[in-house]
Coordinates of C-alpha atoms and ligand atoms in Angstrom, one line a residue:
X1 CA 0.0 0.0 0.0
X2 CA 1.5 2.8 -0.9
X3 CA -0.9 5.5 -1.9
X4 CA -0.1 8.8 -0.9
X5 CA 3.2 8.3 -1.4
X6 CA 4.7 8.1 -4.9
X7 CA 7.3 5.5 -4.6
X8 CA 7.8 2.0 -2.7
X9 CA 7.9 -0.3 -5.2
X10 CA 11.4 -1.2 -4.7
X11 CA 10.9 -1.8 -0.6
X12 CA 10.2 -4.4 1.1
X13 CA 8.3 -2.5 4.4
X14 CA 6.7 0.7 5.4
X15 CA 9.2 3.7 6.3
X16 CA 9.8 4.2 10.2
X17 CA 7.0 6.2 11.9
X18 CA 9.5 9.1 12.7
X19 CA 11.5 9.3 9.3
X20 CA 7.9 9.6 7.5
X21 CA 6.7 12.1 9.9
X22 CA 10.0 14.5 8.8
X23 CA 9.7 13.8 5.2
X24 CA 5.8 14.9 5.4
X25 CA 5.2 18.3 3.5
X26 CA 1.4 18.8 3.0
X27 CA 1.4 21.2 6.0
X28 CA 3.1 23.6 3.8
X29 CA 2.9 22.5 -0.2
X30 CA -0.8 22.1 0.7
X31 CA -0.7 26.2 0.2
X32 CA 0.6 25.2 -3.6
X33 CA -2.5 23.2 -4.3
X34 CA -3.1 25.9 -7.3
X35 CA 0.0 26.2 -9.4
X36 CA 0.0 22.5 -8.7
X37 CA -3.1 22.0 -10.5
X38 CA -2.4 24.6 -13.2
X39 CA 0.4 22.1 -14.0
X40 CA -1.3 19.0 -13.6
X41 CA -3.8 20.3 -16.2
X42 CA -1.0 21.6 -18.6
X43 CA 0.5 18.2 -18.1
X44 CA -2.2 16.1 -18.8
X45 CA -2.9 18.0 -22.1
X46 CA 0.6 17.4 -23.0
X47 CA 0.2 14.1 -22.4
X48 CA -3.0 13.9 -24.5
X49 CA -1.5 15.6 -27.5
X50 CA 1.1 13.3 -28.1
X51 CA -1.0 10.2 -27.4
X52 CA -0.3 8.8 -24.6
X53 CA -3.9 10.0 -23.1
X54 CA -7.1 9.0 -25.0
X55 CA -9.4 12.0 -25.8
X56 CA -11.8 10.2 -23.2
X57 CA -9.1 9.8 -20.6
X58 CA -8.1 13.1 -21.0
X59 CA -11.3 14.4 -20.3
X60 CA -11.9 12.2 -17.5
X61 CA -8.3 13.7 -16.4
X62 CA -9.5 17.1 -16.6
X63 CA -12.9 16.8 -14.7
X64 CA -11.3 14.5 -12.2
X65 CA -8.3 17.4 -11.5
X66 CA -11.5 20.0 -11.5
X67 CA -13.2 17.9 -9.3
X68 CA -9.9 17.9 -6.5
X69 CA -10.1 22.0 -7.2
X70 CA -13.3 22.5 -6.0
X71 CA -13.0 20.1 -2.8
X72 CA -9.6 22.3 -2.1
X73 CA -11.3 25.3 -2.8
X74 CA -14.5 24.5 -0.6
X75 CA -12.2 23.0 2.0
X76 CA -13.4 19.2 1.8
X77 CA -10.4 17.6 0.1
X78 CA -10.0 14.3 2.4
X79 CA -6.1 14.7 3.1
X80 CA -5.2 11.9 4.4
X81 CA -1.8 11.1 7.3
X82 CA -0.7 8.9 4.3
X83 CA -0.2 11.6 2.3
X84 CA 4.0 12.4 1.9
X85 CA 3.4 15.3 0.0
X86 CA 1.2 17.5 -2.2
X87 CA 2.2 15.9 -5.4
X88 CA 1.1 12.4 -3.6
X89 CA -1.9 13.5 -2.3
X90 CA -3.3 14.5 -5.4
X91 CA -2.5 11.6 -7.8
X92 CA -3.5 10.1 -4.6
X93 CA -7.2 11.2 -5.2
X94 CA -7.3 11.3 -8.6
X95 CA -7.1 7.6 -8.6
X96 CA -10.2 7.2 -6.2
X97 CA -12.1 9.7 -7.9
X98 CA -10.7 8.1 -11.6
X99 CA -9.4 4.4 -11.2
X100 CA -6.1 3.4 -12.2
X101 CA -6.5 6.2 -15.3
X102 CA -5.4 8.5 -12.2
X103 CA -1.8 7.3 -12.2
X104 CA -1.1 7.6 -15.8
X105 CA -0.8 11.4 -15.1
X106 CA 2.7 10.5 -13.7
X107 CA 4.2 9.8 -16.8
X108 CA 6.6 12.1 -18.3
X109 CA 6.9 14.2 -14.6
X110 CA 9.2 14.2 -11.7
X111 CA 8.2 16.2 -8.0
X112 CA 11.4 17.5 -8.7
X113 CA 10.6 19.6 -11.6
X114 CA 6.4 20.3 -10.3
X115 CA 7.4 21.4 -7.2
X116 CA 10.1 23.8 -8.8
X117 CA 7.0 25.0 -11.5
X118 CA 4.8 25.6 -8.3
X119 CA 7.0 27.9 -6.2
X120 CA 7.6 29.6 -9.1
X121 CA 4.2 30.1 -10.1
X122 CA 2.9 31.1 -6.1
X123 CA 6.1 33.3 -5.8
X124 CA 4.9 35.6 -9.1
X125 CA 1.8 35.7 -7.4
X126 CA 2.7 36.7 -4.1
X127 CA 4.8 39.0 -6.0
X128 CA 1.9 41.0 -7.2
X129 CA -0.2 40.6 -4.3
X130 CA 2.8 42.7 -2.5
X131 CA 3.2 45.4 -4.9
X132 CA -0.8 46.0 -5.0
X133 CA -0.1 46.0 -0.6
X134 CA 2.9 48.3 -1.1
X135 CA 1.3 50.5 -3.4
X136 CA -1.4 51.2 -0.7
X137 CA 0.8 52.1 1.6
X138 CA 2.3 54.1 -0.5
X139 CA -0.6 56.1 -1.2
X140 CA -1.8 56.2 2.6
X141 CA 1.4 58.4 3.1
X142 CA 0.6 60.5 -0.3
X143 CA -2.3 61.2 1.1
X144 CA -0.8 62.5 4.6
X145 CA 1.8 64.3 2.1
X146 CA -0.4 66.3 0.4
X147 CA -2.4 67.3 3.5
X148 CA 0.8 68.2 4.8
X149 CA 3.1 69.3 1.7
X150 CA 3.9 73.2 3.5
X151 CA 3.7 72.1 7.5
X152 CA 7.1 73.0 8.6
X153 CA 8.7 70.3 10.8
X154 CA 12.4 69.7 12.5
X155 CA 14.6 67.7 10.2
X156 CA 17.2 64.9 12.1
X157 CA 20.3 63.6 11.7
X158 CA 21.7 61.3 14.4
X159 CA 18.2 62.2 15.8
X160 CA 19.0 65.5 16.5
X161 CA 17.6 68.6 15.1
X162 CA 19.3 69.5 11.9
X163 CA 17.4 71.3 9.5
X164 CA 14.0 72.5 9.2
X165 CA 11.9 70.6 6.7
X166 CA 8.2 69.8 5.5
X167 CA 6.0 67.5 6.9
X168 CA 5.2 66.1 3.4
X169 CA 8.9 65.8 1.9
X170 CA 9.4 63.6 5.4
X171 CA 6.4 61.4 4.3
X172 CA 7.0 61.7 1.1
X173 CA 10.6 60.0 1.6
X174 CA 9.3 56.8 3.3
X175 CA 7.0 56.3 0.2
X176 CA 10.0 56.7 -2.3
X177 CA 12.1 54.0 -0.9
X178 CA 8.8 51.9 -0.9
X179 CA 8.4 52.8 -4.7
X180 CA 12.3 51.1 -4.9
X181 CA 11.2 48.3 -3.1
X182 CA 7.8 47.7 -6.0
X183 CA 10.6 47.9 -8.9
X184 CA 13.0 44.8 -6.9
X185 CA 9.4 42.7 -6.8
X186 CA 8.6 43.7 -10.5
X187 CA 12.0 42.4 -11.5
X188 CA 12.0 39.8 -9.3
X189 CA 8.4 38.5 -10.6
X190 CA 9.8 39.1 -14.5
X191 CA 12.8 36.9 -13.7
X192 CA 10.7 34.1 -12.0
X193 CA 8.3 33.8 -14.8
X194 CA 10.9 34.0 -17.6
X195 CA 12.1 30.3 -17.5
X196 CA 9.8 27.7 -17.3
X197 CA 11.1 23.7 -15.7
X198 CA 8.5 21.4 -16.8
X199 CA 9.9 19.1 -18.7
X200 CA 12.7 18.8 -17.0
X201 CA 11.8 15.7 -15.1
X202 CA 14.3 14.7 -12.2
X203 CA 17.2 16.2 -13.5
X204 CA 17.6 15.5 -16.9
X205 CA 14.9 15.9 -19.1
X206 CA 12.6 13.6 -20.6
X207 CA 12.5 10.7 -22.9
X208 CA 9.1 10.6 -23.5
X209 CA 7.9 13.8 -26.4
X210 CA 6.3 16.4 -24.4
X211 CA 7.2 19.8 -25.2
X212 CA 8.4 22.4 -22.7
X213 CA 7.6 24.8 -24.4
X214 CA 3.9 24.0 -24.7
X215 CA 3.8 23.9 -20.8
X216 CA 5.6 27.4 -20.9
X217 CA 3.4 28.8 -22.6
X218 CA -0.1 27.1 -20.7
X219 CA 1.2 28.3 -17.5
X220 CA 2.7 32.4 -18.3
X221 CA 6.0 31.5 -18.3
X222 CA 7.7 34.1 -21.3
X223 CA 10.4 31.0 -22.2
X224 CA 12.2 27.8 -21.1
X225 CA 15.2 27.4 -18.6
X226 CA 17.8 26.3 -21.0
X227 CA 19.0 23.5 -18.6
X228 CA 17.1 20.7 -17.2
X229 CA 19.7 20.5 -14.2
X230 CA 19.9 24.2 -13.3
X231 CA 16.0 24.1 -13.4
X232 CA 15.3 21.7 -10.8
X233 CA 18.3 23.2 -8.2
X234 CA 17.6 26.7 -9.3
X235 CA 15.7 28.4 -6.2
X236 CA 17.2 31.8 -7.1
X237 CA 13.5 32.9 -7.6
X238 CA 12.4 32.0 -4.1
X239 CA 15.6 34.3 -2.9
X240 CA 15.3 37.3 -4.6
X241 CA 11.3 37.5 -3.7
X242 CA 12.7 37.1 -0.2
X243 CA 15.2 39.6 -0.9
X244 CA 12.8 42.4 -1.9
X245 CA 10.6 41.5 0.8
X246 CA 12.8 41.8 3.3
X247 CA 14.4 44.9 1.9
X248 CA 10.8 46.2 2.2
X249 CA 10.2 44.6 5.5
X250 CA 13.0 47.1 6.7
X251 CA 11.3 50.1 4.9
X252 CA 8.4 49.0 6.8
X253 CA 9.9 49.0 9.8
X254 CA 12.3 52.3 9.7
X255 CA 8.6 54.1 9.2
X256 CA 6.9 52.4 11.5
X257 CA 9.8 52.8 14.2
X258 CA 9.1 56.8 13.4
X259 CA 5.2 55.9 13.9
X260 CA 6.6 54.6 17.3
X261 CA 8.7 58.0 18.3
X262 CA 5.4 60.3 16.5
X263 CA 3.3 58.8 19.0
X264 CA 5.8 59.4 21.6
X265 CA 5.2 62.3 24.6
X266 CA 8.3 63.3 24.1
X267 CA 8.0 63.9 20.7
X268 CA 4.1 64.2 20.9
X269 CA 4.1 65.0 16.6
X270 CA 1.1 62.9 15.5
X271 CA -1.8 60.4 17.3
X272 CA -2.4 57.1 16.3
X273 CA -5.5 56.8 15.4
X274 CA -7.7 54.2 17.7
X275 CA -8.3 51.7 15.7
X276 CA -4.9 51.2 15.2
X277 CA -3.7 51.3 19.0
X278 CA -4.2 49.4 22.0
X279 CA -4.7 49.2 25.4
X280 CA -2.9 48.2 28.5
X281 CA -4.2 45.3 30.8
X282 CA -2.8 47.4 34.0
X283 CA -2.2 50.5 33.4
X284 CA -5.5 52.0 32.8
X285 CA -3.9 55.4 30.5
X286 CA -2.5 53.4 27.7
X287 CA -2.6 53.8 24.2
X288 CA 0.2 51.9 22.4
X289 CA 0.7 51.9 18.9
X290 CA 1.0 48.3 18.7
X291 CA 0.9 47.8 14.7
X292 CA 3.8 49.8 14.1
X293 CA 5.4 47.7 17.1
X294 CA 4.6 44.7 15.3
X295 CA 5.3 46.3 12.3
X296 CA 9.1 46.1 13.4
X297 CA 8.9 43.4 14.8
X298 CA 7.8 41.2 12.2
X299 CA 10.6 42.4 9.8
X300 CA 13.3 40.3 12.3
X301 CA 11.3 37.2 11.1
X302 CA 11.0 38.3 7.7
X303 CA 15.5 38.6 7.0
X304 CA 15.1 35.4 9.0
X305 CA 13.7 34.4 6.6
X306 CA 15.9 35.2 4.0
X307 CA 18.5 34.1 5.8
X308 CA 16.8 30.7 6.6
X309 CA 17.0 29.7 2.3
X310 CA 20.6 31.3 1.7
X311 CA 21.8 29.0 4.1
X312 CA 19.9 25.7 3.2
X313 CA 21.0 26.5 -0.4
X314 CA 24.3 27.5 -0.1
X315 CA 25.8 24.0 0.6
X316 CA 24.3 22.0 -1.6
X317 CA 25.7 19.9 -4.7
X318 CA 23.4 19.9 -7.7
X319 CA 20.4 19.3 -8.6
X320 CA 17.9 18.1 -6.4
X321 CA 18.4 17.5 -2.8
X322 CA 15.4 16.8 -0.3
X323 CA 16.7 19.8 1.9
X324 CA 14.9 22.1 -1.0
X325 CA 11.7 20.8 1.0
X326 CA 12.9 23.5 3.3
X327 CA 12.6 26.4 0.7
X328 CA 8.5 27.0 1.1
X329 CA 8.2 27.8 5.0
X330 CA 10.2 31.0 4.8
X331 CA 9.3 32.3 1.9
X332 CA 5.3 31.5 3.0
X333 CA 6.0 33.3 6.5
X334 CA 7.7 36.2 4.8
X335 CA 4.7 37.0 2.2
X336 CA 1.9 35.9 5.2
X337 CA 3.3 38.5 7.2
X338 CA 3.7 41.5 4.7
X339 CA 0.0 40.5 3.7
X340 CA -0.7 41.4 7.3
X341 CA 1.6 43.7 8.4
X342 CA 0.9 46.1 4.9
X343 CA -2.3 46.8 5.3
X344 CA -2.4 47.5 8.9
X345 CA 0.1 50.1 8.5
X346 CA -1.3 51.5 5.7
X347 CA -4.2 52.0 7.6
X348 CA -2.6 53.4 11.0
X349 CA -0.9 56.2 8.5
X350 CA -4.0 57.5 7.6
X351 CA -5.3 57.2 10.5
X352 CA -2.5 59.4 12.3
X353 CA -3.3 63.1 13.5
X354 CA -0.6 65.0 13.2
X355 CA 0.1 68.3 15.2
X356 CA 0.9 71.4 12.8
X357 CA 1.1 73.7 15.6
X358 CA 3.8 71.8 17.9
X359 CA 5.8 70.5 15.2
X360 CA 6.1 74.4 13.6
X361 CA 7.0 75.1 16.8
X362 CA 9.8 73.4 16.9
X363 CA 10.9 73.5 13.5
X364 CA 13.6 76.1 14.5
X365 CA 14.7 74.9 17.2
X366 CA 17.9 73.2 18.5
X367 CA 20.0 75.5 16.6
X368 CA 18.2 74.2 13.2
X369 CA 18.6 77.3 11.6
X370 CA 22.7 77.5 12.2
X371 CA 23.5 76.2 8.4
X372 CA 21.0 78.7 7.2
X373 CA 23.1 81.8 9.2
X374 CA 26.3 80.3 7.5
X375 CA 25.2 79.9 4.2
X376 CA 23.9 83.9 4.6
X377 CA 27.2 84.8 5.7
X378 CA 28.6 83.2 2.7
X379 CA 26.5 84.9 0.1
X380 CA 27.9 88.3 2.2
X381 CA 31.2 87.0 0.7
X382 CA 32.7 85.0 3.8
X383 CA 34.5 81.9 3.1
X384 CA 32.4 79.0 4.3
X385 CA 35.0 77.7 7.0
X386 CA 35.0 81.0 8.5
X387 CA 31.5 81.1 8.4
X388 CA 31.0 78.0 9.7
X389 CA 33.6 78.6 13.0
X390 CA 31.8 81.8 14.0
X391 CA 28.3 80.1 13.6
X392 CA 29.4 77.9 15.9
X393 CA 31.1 80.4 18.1
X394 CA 27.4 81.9 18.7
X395 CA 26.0 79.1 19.3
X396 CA 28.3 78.4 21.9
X397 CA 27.9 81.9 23.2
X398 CA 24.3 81.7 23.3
X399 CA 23.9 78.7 25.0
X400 CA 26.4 79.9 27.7
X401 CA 23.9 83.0 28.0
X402 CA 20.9 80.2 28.4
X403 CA 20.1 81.6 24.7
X404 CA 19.1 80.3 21.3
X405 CA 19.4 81.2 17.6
X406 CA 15.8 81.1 17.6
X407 CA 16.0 84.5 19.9
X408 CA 18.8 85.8 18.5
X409 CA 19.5 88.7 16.4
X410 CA 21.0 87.4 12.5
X411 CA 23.5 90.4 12.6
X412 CA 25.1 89.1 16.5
X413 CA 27.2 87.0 13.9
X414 CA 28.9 89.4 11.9
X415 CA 28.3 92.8 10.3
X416 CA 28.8 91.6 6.6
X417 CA 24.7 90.3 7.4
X418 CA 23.8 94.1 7.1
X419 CA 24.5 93.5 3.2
X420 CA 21.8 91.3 3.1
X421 CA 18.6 92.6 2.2
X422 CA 16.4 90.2 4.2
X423 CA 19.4 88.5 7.0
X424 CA 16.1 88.3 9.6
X425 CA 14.8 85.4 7.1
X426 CA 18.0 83.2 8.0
X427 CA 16.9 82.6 11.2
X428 CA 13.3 82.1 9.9
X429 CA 12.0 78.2 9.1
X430 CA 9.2 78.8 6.7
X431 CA 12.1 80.9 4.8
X432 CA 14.3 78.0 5.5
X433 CA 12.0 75.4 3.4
X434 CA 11.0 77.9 0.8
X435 CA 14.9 78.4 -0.4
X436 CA 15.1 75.0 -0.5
X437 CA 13.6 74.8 -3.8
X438 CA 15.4 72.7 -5.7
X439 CA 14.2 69.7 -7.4
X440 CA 14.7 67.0 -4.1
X441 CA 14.0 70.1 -1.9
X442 CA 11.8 70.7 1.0
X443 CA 10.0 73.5 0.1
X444 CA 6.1 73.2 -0.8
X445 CA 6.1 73.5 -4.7
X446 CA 8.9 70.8 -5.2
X447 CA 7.0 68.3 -2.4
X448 CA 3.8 69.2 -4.7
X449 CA 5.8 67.8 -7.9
X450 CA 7.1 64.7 -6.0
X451 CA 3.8 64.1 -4.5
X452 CA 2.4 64.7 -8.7
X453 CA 5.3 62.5 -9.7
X454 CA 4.7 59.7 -7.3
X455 CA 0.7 59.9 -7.9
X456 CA 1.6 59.3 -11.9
X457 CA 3.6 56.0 -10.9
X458 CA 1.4 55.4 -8.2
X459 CA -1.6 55.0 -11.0
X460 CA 0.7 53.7 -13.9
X461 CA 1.6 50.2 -14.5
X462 CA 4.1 48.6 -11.4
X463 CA 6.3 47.3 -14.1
X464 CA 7.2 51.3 -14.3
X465 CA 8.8 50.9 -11.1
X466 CA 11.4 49.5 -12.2
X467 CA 13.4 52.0 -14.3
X468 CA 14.0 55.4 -12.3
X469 CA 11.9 57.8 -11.2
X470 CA 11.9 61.5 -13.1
X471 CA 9.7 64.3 -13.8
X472 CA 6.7 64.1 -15.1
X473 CA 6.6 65.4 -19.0
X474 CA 10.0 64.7 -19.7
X475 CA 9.8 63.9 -23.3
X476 CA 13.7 64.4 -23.2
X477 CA 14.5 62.1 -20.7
X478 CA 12.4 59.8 -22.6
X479 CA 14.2 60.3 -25.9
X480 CA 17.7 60.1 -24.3
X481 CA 16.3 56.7 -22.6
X482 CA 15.5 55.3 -26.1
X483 CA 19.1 56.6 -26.9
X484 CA 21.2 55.5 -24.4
X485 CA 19.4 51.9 -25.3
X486 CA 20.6 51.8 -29.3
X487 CA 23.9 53.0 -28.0
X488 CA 24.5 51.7 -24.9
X489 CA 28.1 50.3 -25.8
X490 CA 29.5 53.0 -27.3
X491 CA 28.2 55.5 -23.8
X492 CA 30.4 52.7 -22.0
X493 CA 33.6 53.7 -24.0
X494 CA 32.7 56.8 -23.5
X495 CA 33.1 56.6 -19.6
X496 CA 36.1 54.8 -19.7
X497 CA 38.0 56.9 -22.1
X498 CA 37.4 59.8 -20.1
X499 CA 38.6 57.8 -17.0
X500 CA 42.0 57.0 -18.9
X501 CA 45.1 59.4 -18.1
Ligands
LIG1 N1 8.1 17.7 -1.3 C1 9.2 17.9 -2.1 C2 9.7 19.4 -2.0 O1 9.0 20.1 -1.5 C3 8.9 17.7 -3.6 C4 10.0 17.1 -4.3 C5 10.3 15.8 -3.8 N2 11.3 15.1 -4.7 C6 11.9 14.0 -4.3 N3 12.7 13.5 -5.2 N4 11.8 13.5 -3.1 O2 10.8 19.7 -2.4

């Protein structure tokens, strides 16, 4: 008796209870049971066309595989303890829903090359299913950007004040690195669908006459790997949507760790709304912003489980080894919790209050507006070191007098200030932002073209994403693109001439 379980012919007893119950994968390839079908089906058609399934059969194929769909989909598909794996379990029922025309399906297949076709296959999918996520996340903080593009707030570096900036350029920053993380899962999900395996049996192809690239082209794949071994060892796929998730999953986490401060009395700069907080079972005052919390949190388990595949790959000989088994649970726990953790945050962005009046407040302070003072001293002809000593030298001063630069006078740092028509405006933050007005800049009309730029990727297709981002219009840029494309080679020489002596 071996159903279930798609070998045994050549042994003489049952496997030991233990050694089965480590080599048992349905509690995770179970999740495949889709792409698993979608290549059963391409399979049996194969398998038809070159006549070695009846028309009848065939049919009787295809209804029995729709029949194991629906009982998956509705929840009723009687897995059974006997069942070693995915693969086993459906051939498995095929043959009690179909007879012995059930195991003909076999033929021309190896685990080895389905499983490879159905991680591939739920990895493209999960691919998308994050960039839709990301993208609403992304436009949660657009949203809070353009309600916010002109509130002045303090800029940080090393978490101390720096600079002043805009509410909206600080929001709009954690949606551009999120936009970088959409073009890695584009790429990743063009590279994982542009080789198809099937066909490539156990390790080295078939004998029987199926074509690959008929089942590349059922299932959405855009060719065929060129080599049967690489396809079965190849989990690059599985890595690189790991990758980008976890490169995301730290996005994720830098903003919510600022959700975490906002929230903070200390800082005091936005609430979170309720729905997105939590109570304390003691202390009766509480309101934690747990989702950003778990937001961070989940993102250790997410390069885990990065880290979890790199190593079981990186020791082993080609092409299929049963460790691979071990590929699907990280990269299942990675996308399970960005499915959860996306939205959620999404939602507690929009849902934050933010406090215009407190955080103008202290846009200025902390000394922010020292580079300001020097840079005005330098267009009063000053040399920029010098500048940037006596800057310093008032600050110093002030802060021995229990002073600021917020309530000091522009001119206490040098005469050359009276040349300046306006030198009160250097120590003034809404001036601060509105010099700042270069593309990239802070002040209200360039976050209003980021937040325009971003909205136009935002609504065009994700596969966008993956080239760079630029301004909106630029015909230019898009001719030089086409350009640099047809000459690509000869811009390379170009480079390196000009680096030679
Ligand atoms: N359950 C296996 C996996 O997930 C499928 C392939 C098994 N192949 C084999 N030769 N034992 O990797």
């Amino acid at each position: 008796m071996s159903e279930g379980r798609l070998w045994g012919g050549r042994f003489a007893n049952a496997p030991d209870e233990a050694a089965w119950q480590l080599g048992v994968s349905t509690g995770v390839d179970r999740r495949l049971w889709r792409q698993d079908l979608a290549g059963s089906r391409a399979h049996a058609d194969e398998l038809a066309r070159v006549g070695l399934l009846e028309p009848a059969d065939h049919e009787a194929i295809r209804s029995g595989l729709s029949a194991i769909a629906t009982e998956l989909e509705e929840g009723r598909f009687p897995w059974r303890d006997t069942d070693e794996d995915l693969h086993g379990a459906v051939e498995r029922r095929l043959i009690e829903l179909r007879g012995d025309l059930g195991g003909r399906v076999r033929a021309g297949r190896s685990r080895n090359d389905q499983i490879a076709n159905d991680l591939r296959l739920w990895c493209a999918e999960a691919a998308t299913s994050l960039i839709t996520r990301t993208r609403e996340l992304q436009v949660a903080l657009a949203d809070q950007a353009e309600a916010t593009a002109d509130w002045l707030c303090p800029g940080y570096t090393h978490l101390q004040r720096a600079q002043p900036t805009t509410l909206g350029q600080h929001l709009l920053a954690h949606a551009w690195a999120l936009d970088r993380d959409v073009g890695r899962l584009v790429d990743a999900r063009a590279r994982t669908l542009a080789t198809s395996v099937l066909g490539a049996g156990a390790l080295s192809g078939l004998t029987l006459p199926l074509d690959p690239e008929r089942y590349a082209a059922a299932l959405g794949y855009a060719g065929v790997a060129p080599n049967a071994m690489d396809a079965v060892a190849d989990r690059d796929f599985a890595v690189e949507l790991l990758s980008a998730a976890a490169m995301l999953a730290v996005h994720v986490s830098r903003l919510a760790e600022e959700i975490v401060l906002w929230a903070s009395e200390e800082f005091a700069w936005a609430q979170v709304g309720e729905a997105f907080s939590t109570g304390s079972s003691i202390m009766p005052q509480k309101r934690n912003p747990d989702v950003a919390e778990l937001a961070r949190g989940k993102t250790g388990r997410i390069i885990g489980d990065l880290v979890a595949l790199l190593t079981t790959l990186k020791g082993l000989p080609l092409t299929y080894n049963r460790d691979l088994q071990e590929d699907k649970a990280p990269v299942l726990d990675a996308v399970d919790a960005l499915e959860l953790v996306l939205p959620a945050l999404a939602g507690t962005v929009t849902s934050l209050s933010f406090d215009r009046e407190r955080l103008a407040g202290s846009a200025a302070a902390g000394g922010a507006m020292a580079t300001d003072l020097a840079e005005g001293l330098v267009a009063a002809g000053v040399p920029f070191k010098a500048a940037h000593e006596r800057v310093g030298q008032l600050v110093a001063r002030l802060e021995r007098e229990g002073r600021t630069l917020e309530d000091a006078d522009p001119h206490e740092v040098g005469s050359e200030l009276f040349e300046l028509d306006d030198a009160a405006s250097l120590l003034d933050p809404e001036q601060a932002v509105a010099r700042r007005d270069a593309v990239l800049g802070p002040a209200p009309e360039r976050v209003r073209d980021q937040l325009a730029l971003l909205r136009a990727r935002l609504e065009a297709p994700p596969e966008q994403a993956s080239g760079p981002p630029r301004p909106l219009g630029d015909a230019q840029a898009d001719e030089a693109d086409a350009g640099a494309d047809a000459g690509a080679d000869a811009g390379a020489d170009d480079v390196n001439r000009r680096d030679q002596p």
